[in-house]
Coordinates of C-alpha atoms in Angstrom, one line a residue:
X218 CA 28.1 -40.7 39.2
X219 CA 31.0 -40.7 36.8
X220 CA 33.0 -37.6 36.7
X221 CA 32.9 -35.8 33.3
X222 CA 35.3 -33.2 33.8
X223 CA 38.5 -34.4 32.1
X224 CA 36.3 -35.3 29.1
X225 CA 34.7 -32.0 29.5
X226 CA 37.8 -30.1 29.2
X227 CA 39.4 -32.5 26.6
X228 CA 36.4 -31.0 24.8
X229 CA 37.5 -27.2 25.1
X230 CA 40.7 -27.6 24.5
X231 CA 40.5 -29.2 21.5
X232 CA 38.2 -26.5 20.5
X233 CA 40.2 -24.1 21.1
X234 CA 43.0 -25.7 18.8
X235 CA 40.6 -26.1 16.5
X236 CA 38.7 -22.7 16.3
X237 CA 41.3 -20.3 18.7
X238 CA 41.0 -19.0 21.8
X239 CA 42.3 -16.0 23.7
X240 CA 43.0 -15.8 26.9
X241 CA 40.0 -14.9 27.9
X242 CA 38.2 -17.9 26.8
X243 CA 36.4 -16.5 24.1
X244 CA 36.6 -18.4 20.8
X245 CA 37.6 -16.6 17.3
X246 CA 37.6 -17.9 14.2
X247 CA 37.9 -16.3 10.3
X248 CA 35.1 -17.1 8.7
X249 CA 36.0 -15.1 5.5
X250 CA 37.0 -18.2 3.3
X251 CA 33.1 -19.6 3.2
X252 CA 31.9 -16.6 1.7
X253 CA 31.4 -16.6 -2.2
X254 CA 34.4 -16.4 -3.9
X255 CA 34.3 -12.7 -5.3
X256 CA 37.6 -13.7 -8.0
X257 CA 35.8 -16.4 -8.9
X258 CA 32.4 -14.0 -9.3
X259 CA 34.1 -11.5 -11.4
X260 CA 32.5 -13.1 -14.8
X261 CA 29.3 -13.8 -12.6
X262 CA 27.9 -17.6 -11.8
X263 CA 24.6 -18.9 -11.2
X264 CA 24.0 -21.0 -8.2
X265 CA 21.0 -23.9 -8.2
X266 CA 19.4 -25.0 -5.5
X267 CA 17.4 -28.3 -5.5
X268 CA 14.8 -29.4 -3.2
X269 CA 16.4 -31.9 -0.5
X270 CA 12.9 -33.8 -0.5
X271 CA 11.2 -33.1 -3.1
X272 CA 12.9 -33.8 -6.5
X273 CA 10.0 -33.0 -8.9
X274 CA 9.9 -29.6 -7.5
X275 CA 11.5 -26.5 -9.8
X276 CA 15.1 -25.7 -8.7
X277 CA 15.9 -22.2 -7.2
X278 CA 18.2 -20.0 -9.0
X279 CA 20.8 -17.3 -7.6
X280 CA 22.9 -15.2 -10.2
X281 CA 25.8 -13.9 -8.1
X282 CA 28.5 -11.4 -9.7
X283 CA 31.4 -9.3 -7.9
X284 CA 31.8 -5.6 -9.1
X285 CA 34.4 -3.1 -8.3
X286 CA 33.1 0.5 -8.1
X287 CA 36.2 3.7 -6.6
X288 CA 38.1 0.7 -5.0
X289 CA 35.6 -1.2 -2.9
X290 CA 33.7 -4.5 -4.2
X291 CA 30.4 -5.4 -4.4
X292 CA 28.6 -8.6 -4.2
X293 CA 25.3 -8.6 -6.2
X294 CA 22.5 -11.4 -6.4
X295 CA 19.3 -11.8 -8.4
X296 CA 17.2 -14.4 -6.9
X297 CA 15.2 -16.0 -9.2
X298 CA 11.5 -18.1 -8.6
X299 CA 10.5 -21.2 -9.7
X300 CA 9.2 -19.3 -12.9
X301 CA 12.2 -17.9 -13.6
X302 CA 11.3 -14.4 -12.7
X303 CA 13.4 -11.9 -10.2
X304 CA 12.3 -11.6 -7.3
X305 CA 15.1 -9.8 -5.4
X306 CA 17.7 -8.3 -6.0
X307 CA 20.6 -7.3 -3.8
X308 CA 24.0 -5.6 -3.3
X309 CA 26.4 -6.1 -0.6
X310 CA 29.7 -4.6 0.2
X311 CA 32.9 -6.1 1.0
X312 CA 34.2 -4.2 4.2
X313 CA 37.0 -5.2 6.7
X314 CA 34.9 -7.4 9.2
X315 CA 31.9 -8.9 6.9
X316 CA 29.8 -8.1 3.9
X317 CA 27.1 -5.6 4.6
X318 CA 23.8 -5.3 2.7
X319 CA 23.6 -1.6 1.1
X320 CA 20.5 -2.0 -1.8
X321 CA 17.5 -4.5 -2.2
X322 CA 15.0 -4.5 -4.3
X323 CA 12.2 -7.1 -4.4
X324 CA 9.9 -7.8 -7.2
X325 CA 6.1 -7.9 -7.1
X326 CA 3.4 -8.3 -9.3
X327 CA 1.1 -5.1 -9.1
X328 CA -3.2 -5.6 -9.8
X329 CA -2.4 -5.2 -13.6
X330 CA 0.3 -8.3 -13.4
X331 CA 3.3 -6.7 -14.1
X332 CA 6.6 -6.7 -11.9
X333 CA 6.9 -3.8 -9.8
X334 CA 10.2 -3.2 -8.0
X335 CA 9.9 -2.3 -4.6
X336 CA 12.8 -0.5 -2.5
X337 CA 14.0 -1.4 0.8
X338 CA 14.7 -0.1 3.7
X339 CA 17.7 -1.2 5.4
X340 CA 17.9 -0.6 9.6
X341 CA 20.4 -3.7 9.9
X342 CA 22.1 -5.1 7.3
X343 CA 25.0 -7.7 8.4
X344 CA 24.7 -10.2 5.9
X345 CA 27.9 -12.7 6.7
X346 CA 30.7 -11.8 9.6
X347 CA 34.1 -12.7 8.5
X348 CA 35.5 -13.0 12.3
X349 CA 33.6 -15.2 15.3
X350 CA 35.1 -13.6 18.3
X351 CA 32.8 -16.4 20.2
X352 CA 30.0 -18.9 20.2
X353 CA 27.1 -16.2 21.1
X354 CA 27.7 -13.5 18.9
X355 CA 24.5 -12.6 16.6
X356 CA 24.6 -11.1 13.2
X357 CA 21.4 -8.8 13.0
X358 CA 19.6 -8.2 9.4
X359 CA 16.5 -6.0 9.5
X360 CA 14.7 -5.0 6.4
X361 CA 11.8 -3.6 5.8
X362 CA 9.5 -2.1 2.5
X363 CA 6.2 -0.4 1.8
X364 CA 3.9 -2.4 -1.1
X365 CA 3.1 1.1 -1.8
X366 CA 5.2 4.2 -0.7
X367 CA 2.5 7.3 -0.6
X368 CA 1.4 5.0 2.7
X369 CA 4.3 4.9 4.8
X370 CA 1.7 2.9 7.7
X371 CA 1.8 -0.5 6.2
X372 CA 4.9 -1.9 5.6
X373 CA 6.1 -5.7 6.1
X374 CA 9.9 -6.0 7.7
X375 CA 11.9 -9.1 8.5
X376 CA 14.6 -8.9 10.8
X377 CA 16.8 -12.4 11.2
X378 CA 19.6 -13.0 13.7
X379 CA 22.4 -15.3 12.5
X380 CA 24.4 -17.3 15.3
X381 CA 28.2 -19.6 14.4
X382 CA 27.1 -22.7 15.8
X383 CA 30.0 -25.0 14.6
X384 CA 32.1 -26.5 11.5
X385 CA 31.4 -29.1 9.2
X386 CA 31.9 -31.1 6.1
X387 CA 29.8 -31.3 3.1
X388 CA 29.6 -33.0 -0.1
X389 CA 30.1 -32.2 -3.1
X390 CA 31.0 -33.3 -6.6
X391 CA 32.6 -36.3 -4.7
X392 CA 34.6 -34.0 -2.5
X393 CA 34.7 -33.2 0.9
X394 CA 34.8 -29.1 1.6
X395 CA 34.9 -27.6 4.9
X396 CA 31.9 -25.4 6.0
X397 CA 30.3 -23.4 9.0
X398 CA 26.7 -23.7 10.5
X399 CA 24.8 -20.9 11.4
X400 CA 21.5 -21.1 13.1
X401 CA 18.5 -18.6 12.0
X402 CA 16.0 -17.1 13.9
X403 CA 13.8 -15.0 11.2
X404 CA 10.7 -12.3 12.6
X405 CA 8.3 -11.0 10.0
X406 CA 6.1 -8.4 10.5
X407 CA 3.6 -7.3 8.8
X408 CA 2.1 -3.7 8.8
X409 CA -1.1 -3.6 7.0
X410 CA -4.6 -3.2 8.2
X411 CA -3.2 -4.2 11.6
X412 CA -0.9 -6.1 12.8
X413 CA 0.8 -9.5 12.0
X414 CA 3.8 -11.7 12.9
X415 CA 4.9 -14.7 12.5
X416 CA 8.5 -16.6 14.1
X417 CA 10.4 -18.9 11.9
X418 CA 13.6 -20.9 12.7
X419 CA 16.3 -22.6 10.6
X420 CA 19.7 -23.2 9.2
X421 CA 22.7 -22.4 6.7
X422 CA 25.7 -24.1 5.9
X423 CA 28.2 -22.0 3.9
X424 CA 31.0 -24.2 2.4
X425 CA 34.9 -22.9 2.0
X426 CA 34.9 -21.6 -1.3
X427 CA 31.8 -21.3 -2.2
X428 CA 29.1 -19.7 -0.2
X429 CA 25.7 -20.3 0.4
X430 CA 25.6 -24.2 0.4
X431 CA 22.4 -25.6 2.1
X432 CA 19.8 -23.8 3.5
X433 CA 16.4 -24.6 5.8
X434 CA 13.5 -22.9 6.9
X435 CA 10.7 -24.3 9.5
X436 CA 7.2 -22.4 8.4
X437 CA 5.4 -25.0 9.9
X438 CA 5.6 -27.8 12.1
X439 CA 4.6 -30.0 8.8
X440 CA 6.0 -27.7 5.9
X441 CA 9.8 -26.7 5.8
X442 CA 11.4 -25.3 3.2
X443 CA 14.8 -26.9 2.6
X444 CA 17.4 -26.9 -0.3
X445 CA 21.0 -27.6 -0.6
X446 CA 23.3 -26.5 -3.7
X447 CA 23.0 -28.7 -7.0
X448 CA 25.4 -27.1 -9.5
X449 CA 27.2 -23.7 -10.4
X450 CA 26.8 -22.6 -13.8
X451 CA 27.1 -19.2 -16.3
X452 CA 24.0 -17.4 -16.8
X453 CA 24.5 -18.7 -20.4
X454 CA 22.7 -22.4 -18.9
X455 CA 20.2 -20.5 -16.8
X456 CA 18.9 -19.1 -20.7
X457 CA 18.7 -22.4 -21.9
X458 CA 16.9 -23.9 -19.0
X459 CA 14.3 -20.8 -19.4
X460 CA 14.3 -21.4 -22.7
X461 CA 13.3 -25.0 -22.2
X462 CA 10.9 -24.7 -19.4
X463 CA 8.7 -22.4 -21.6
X464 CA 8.8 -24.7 -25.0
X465 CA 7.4 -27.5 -22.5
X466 CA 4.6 -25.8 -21.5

């Protein structure tokens, strides 16, 4: 059998010039370049998401926008569906080692058809790490909300572990950008009139200077929800693509 081991440690230590490692071993890396670009946010910026397989399917919409409240900076998003409705709403704060989720709100329709926002609760809210000290380190993010809060029984909660597997380059607008790829394991739990779970698995690439590039999620074997970034835009376009939407129906 042919010995691997110079190739083997060719391998780490070109990680290691690549990524940084200590003495110990252990790899670090500063991450805090691929998050969104909170200057750039300051007027707020709409990010679209198109459908990697499916190109006659409706775009998703994120409205991100930096704010500065006593000295410390926020990051808030407004997800929007496919009908151009919220339906969540979040705000995350910029702290030394990562942004960390501190108010969500998602939006449901209650029996009468009208949006209802619904608070939750946050046990565990690491939303992007700005240092990799190494390769196994696992961001935890655990939510969870009550559809109605006089019944504190039935809730639904989603906890999702986020894990630096490696770098990368994407594309986009004919250019090249660095980016980081983080595997995601996502649990939810359901809550109401017993008991109900269901395991989910996927992936996100965040590109230098931009964010939230590309993201997947396996719910089935067959049917995966997958998306990658199409443009970046003022809230100004998002109107007139609302706008335009409802004169074509």
């Amino acid at each position: 059998m042919k010995n691997n081991l110079p190739f083997m440690v060719f391998v780490f230590i070109s990680a290691c010039l690549f990524i940084g490692c200590n003495e110990a071993g252990e790899i670090k890396k500063d991450l805090k370049d691929y998050y969104f670009p909170l200057d750039e946010l300051k007027e707020g910026l709409v990010y679209e998401y198109k459908d990697v397989n499916n190109d006659s399917l409706r775009s998703l919409f994120t409205y991100y926008r930096t704010v500065e409240t006593n000295g410390d900076k926020f990051l808030v998003g407004v997800q929007y569906d496919k009908d151009f409705q919220p339906a969540q709403l979040s705000r995350e704060k910029l702290v030394s080692n990562g942004a960390k989720l501190v108010e969500s709100f998602i939006y449901q329709n209650d029996s009468t058809g009208m949006s209802t926002q619904i608070p939750m609760e946050i046990e565990a809210g690491t939303t992007f790490p700005f240092e990799i000290k190494d390769s196994s380190s696992i961001f935890l993010y655990n939510v969870r909300w009550f559809d109605n809060p006089e019944d504190t029984t039935a809730f639904t909660r989603v906890i999702r572990n986020r894990r630096y597997v490696k770098d990368t380059l994407v594309q986009y607008y004919d250019k090249e950008i660095p980016a980081v790829v983080f595997s995601v394991r996502e649990l939810i739990e359901n809550y109401k009139e017993g008991y109900w779970e269901k395991e989910l698995q996927g992936r996100e690439v965040y590109a230098k200077g931009i964010g939230l590039f590309y993201f997947k999620k396996n719910i089935t074997e067959n049917f995966k929800l997958e998306y990658a970034l199409e443009d970046r835009y003022l809230m100004s376009e998002l109107e007139k693509k609302f706008a335009t939407s409802i004169s074509e129906e």
